[in-house]
Coordinates of C-alpha atoms in Angstrom, one line a residue:
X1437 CA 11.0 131.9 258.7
X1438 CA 9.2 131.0 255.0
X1439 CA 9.0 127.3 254.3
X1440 CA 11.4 126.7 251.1
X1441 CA 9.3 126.2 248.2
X1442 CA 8.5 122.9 246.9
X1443 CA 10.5 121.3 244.7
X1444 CA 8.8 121.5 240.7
X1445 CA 9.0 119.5 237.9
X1446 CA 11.0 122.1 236.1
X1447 CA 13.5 122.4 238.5
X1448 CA 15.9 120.7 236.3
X1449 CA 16.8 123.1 234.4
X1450 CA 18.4 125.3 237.2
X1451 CA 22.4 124.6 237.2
X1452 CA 22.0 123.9 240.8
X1453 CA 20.0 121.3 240.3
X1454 CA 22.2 119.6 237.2
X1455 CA 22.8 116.3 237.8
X1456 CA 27.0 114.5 237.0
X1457 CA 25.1 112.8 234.3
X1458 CA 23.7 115.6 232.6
X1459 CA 26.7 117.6 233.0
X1460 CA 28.7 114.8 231.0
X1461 CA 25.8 114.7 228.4
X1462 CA 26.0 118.4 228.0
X1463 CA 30.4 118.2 227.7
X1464 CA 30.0 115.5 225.2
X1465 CA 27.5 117.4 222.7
X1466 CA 29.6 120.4 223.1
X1467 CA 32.8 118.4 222.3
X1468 CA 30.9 117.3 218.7
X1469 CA 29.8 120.3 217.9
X1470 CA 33.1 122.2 218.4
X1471 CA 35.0 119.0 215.8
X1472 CA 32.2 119.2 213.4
X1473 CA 32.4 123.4 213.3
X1474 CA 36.0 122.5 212.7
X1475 CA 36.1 120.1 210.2
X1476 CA 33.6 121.9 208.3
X1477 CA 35.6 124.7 208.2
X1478 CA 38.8 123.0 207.3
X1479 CA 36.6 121.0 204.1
X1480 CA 35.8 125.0 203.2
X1481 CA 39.4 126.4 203.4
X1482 CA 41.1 126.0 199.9
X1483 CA 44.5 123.9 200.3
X1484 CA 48.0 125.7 200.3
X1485 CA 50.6 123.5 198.6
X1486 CA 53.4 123.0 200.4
X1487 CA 56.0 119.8 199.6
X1488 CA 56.9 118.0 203.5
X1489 CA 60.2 119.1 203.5
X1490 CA 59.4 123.0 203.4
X1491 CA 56.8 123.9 206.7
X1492 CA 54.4 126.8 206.8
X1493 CA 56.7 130.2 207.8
X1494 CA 55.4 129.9 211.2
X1495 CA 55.6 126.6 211.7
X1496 CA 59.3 126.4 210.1
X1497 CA 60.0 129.5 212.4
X1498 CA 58.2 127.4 215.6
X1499 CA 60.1 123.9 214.7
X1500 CA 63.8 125.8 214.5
X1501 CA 63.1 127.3 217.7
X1502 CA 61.4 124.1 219.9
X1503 CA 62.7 121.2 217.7
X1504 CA 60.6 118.4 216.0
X1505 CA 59.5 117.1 219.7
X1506 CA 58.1 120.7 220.7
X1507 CA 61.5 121.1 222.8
X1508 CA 63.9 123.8 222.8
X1509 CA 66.4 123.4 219.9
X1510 CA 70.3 122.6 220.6
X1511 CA 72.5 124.6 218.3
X1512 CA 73.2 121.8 216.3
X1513 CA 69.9 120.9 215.5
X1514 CA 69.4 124.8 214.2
X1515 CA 72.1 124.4 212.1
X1516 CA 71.5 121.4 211.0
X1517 CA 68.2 122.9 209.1
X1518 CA 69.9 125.6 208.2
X1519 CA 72.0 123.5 206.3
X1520 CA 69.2 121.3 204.8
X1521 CA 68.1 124.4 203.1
X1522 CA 71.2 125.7 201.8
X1523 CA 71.7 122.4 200.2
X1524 CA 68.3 122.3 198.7
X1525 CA 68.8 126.1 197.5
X1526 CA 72.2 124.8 196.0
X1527 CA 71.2 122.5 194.2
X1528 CA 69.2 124.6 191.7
X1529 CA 72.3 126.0 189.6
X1530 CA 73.9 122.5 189.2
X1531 CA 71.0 120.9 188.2
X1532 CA 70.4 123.6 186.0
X1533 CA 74.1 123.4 184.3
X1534 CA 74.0 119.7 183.9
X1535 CA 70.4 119.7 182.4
X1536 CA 69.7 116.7 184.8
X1537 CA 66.5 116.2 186.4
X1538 CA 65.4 113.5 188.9
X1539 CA 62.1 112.3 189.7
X1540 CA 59.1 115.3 189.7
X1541 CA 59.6 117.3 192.9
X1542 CA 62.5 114.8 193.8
X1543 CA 66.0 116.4 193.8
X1544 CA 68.9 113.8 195.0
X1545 CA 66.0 110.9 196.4
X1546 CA 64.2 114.1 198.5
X1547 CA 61.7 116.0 198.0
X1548 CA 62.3 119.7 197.3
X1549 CA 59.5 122.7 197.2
X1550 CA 57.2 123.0 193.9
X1551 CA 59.0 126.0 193.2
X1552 CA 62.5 124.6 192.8
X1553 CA 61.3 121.8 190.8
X1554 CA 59.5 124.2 188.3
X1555 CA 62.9 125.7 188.1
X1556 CA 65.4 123.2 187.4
X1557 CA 66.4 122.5 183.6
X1558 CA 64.4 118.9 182.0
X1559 CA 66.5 116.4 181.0
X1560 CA 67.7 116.6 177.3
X1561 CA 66.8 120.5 177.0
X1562 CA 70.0 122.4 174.8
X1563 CA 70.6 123.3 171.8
X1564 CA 73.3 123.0 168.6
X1565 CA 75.7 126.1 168.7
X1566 CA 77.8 127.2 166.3
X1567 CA 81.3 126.6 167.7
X1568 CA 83.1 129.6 169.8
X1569 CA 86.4 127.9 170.0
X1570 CA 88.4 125.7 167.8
X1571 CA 91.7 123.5 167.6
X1572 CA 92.9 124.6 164.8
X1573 CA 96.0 123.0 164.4
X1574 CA 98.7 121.3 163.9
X1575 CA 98.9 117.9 162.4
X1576 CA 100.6 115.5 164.7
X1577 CA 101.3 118.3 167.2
X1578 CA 99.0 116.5 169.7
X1579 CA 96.0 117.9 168.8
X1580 CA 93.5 114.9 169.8
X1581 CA 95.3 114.2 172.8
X1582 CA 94.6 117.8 173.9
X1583 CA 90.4 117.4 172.7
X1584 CA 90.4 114.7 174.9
X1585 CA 91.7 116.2 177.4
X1586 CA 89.6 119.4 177.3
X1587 CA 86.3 116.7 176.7
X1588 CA 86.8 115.6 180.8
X1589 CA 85.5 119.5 182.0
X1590 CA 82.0 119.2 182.6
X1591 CA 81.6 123.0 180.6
X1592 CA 83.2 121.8 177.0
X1593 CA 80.9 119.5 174.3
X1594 CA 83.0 118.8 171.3
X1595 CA 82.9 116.8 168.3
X1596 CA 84.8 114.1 168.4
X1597 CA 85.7 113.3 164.9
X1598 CA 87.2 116.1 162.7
X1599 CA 84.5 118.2 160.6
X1600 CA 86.9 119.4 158.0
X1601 CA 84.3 121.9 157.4
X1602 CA 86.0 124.9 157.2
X1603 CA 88.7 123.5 154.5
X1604 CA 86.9 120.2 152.9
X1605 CA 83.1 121.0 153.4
X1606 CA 82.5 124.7 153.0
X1607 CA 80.0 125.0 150.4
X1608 CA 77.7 122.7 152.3
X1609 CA 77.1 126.0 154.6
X1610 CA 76.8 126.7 158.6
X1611 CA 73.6 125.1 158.8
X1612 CA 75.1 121.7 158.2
X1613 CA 78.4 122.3 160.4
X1614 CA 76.2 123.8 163.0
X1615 CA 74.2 120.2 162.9
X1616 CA 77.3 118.3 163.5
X1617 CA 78.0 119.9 166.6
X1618 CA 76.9 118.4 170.5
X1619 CA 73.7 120.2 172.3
X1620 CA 75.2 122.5 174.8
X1621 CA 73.3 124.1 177.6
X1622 CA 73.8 127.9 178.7
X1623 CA 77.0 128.6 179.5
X1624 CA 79.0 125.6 178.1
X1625 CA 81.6 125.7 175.6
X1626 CA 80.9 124.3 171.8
X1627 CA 84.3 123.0 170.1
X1628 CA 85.7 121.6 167.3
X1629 CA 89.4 120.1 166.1
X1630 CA 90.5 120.2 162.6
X1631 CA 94.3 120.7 162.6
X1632 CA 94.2 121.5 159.0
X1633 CA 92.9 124.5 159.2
X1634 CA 96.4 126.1 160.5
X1635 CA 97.6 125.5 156.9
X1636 CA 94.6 126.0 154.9
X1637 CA 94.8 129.3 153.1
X1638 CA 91.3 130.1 153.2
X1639 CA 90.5 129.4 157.0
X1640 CA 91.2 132.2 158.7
X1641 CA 88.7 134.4 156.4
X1642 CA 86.0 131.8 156.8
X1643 CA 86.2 131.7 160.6
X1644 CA 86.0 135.1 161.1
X1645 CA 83.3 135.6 159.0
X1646 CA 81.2 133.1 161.2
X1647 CA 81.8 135.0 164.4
X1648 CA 85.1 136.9 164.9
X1649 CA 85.0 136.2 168.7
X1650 CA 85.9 132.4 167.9
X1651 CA 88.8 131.3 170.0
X1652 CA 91.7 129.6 168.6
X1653 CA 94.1 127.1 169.9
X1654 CA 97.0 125.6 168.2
X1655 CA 99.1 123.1 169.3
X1656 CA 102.6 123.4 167.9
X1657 CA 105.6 121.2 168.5
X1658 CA 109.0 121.0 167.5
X1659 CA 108.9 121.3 163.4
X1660 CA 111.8 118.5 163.0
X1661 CA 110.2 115.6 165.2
X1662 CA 106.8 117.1 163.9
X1663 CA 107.4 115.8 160.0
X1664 CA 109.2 112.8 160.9
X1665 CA 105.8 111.7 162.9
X1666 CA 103.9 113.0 159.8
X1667 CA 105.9 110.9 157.5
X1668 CA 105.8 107.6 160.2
X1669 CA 101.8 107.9 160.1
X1670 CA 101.7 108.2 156.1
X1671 CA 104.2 105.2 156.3
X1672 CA 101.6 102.8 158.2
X1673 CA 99.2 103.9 155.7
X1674 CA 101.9 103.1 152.8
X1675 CA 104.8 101.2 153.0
X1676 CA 105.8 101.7 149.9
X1677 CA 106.6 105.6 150.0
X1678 CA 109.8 106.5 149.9
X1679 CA 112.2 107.3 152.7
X1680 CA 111.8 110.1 154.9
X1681 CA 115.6 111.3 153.8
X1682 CA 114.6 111.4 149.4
X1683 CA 111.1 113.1 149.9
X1684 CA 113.0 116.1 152.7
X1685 CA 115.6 117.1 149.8
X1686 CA 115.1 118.6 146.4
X1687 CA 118.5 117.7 146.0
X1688 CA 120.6 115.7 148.9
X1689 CA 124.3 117.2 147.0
X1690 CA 123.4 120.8 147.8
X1691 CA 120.7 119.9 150.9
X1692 CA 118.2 122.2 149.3
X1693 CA 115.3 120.9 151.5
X1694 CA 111.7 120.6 149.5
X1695 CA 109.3 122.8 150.8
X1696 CA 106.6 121.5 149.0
X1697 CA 105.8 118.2 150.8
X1698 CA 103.7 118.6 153.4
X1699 CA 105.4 117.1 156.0
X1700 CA 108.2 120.2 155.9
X1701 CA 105.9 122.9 155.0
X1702 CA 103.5 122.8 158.0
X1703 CA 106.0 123.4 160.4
X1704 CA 106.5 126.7 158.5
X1705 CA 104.7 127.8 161.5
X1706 CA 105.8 131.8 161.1
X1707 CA 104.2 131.7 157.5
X1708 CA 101.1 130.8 158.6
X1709 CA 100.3 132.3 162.0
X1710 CA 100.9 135.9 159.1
X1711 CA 97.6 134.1 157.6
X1712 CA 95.7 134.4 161.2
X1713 CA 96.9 137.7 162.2
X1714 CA 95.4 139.2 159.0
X1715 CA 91.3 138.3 160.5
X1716 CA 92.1 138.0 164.4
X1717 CA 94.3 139.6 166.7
X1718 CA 96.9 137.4 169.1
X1719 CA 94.9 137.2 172.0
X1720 CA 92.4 135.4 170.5
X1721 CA 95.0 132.8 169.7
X1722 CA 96.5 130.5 172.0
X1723 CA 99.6 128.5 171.2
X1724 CA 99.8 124.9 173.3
X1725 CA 103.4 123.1 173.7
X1726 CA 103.0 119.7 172.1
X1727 CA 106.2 119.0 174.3
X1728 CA 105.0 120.1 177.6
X1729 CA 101.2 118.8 176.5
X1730 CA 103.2 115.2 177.6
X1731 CA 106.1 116.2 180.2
X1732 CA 103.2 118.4 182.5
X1733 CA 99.6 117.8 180.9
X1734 CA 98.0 119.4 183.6
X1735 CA 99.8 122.7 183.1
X1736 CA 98.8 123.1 179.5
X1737 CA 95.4 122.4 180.2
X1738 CA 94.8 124.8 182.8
X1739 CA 96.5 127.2 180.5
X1740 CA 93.4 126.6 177.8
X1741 CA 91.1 126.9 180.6
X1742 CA 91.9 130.2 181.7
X1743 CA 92.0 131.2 178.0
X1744 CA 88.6 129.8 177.6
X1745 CA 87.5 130.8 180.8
X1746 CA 86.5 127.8 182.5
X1747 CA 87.3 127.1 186.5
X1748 CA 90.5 124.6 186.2
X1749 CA 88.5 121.6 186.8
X1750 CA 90.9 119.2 185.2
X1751 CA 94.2 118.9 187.2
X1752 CA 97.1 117.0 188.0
X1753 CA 94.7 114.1 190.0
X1754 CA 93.2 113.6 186.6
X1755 CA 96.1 111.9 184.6
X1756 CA 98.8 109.1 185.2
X1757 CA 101.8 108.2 183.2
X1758 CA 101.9 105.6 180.7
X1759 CA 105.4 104.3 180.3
X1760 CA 104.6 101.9 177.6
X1761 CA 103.1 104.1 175.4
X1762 CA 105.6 106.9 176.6
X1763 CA 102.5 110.0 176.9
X1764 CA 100.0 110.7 179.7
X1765 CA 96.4 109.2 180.0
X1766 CA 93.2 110.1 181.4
X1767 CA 92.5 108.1 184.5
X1768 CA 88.9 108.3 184.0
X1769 CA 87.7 109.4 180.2
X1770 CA 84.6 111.9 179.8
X1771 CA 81.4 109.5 180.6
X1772 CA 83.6 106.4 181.7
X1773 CA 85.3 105.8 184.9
X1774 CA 88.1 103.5 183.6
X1775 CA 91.5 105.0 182.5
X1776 CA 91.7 106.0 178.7
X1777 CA 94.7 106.5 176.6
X1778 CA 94.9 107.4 173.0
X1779 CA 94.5 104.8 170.6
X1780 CA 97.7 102.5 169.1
X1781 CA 97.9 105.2 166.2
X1782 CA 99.4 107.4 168.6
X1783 CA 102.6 107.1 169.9
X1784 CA 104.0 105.2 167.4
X1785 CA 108.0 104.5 167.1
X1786 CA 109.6 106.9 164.8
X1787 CA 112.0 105.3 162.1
X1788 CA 115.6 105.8 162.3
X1789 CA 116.6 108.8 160.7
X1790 CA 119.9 109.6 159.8
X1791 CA 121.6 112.9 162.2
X1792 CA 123.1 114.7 159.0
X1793 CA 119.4 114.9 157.6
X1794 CA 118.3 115.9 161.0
X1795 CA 121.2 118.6 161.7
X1796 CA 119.8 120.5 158.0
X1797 CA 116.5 119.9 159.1
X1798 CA 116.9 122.0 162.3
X1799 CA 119.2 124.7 160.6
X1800 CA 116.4 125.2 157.8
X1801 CA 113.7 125.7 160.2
X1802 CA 116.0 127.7 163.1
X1803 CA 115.1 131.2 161.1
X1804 CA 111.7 130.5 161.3
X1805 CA 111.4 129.3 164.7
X1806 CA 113.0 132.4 165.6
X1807 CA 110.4 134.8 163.8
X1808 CA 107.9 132.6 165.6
X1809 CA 109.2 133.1 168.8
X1810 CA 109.3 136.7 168.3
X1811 CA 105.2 136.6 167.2
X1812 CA 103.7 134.8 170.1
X1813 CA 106.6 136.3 172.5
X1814 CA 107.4 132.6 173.5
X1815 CA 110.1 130.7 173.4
X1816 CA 109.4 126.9 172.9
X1817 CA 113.4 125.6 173.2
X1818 CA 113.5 123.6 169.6
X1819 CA 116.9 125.3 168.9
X1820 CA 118.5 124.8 172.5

């Protein structure tokens, strides 16, 4: 048998020969190398934005299926991010209707993807709209306890005090009607209440000419308790007038009632409503009970929101009555969340007036009540 060669100085470099030190040594130098390759690769990769709530597609994929702990996922905990998502995804369109914008990237305290953000509405964005509904009338029918009202739904922006534009203010033009008006975002409602315009000759023909898709509403109430409110609010204004029974007749022997003071001629309401149906057709015309506006609030309302069509956001859980002042109130006003009635100008107490002027009152308006009636196809109950 050969002798085994002798050991050289070169026999180090044979694995068999490798000492545990230099196998560590070599492990260790491998390790580096791999972690530098790595970061350097990393530095050289552009970034992907991504926000921490929204995972690459196969890491969201990986996490719904294992769980945040690399475990398999209960049902519960799949739904759970399911959920997470739909909310976020939600979110979008309210934001987007209520113009309202939290922090940058930030809806509701979390954080939501880049491309949501970019999405939702800034705060303050809208713009001044002409108006495509109005209250047109009548005087002390309960025409601002019906705007305020309507002001609660999150989808209506109205003026609060009355323009006059179309009767007082015409020659100063849209421009400066249309600057009066709220900012409304897409898909809310513009409105205005000026219950003169019901009686003002030239209304109708001025409404339609700015858009004849404008939507009217008119609040009507009984014609006989209608003037004597008229009369008690000109009263608080001046005591000195004369009594409601001198200014209803021409002539009290023959009980020719005077058509020419205000307070009677307004609740004409057959003569007028000719006026309207001249420029825009019935539908376009919605007639609110002044009566049932107080007895069931909530009613009426919905009524106007279907005609404006809104969702019937305000209902019964949004009013309470008010015994003292003998009408319904808000239990929480548009932007407040205390309870809100109309001021002490509304509601007042009637004065006494005596039944034989009331009885002619009723018998000269019964004819035109009845023609009414037979126009909007409704029967209010004045004459029952």
């Amino acid at each position: 048998m050969a002798a085994a060669p002798a050991a050289t100085t070169q026999g180090w470099r044979s694995p068999v020969n490798r000492t545990p030190q230099s196998r560590r040594a070599a492990l260790m130098l491998g390790s580096l190398l791999t972690s530098l390759l790595l970061l350097l690769h990393c530095l050289a990769a552009p970034p992907r934005a991504t926000s921490a709530d929204e995972p690459e597609p196969d890491s969201r994929r990986r996490l719904e299926r294992t769980g945040a702990a690399g475990y398999p996922a209960s049902r519960r905990f799949s739904r759970g991010l399911a959920d997470k998502r739909d909310r976020v995804s939600m979110l979008e369109e309210p934001e987007k209707r209520a113009g309202i914008l939290p922090a940058p990237g930030l809806v509701l305290g979390r954080r939501v993807s880049p491309r949501l953000a970019g999405r939702l509405r800034p705060l303050g964005e809208g713009a001044k709209k002409l108006p495509q509904a109005l209250i047109v009338g009548v005087k002390k029918g309960g025409t601002r306890a019906l705007l305020e009202f309507l002001r609660v739904h999150p989808d209506i922006r109205a003026v609060g005090a009355e323009p006059h534009f179309f009767d007082r203010n015409y020659d100063n033009g849209l421009e400066w009607y249309r600057d009066l008006m709220p900012k409304t975002l897409e898909g809310q409602i513009t409105m205005e209440k000026t219950p003169s315009y019901f009686v003002t000759k030239e209304a109708p023909a001025r409404i339609s000419a700015m858009s004849r898709d404008t939507k009217l509403i008119v609040v009507v109430r009984d014609p006989v308790t209608r003037a004597i409110s008229d009369y008690t609010q000109t009263l608080s204004k001046k005591p000195d007038i004369p009594s409601f029974e001198s200014l209803t007749f021409k002539n009290r022997t023959t009980g020719l009632i005077d058509t020419s003071w205000s307070a009677i001629q307004i609740g004409i309401y057959a003569k007028h409503l000719d006026n309207w149906l001249q420029y825009f057709p019935m539908e376009q015309i919605l007639f609110v009970s002044g009566e049932r506006l107080i007895s069931d609030p909530a009613g009426e309302v919905g009524r106007v929101q279907d005609f404006l069509g809104l969702k019937r956001i305000i209902t019964d859980k949004h009013f309470y009555f008010n015994q003292t002042k003998g009408f319904p109130c808000l239990k929480k006003a548009e932007g407040s969340s205390k309870p809100h009635c109309l001021g002490k100008t509304k509601g007042r107490t009637h004065p006494v007036i005596h039944p034989e002027v009331v009885l002619r009152l009723r018998n000269f308006y019964r004819p035109f009540n009845m023609k009414f009636y037979q126009m909007t196809a409704h029967n209010f109950g004045w004459d029952d």
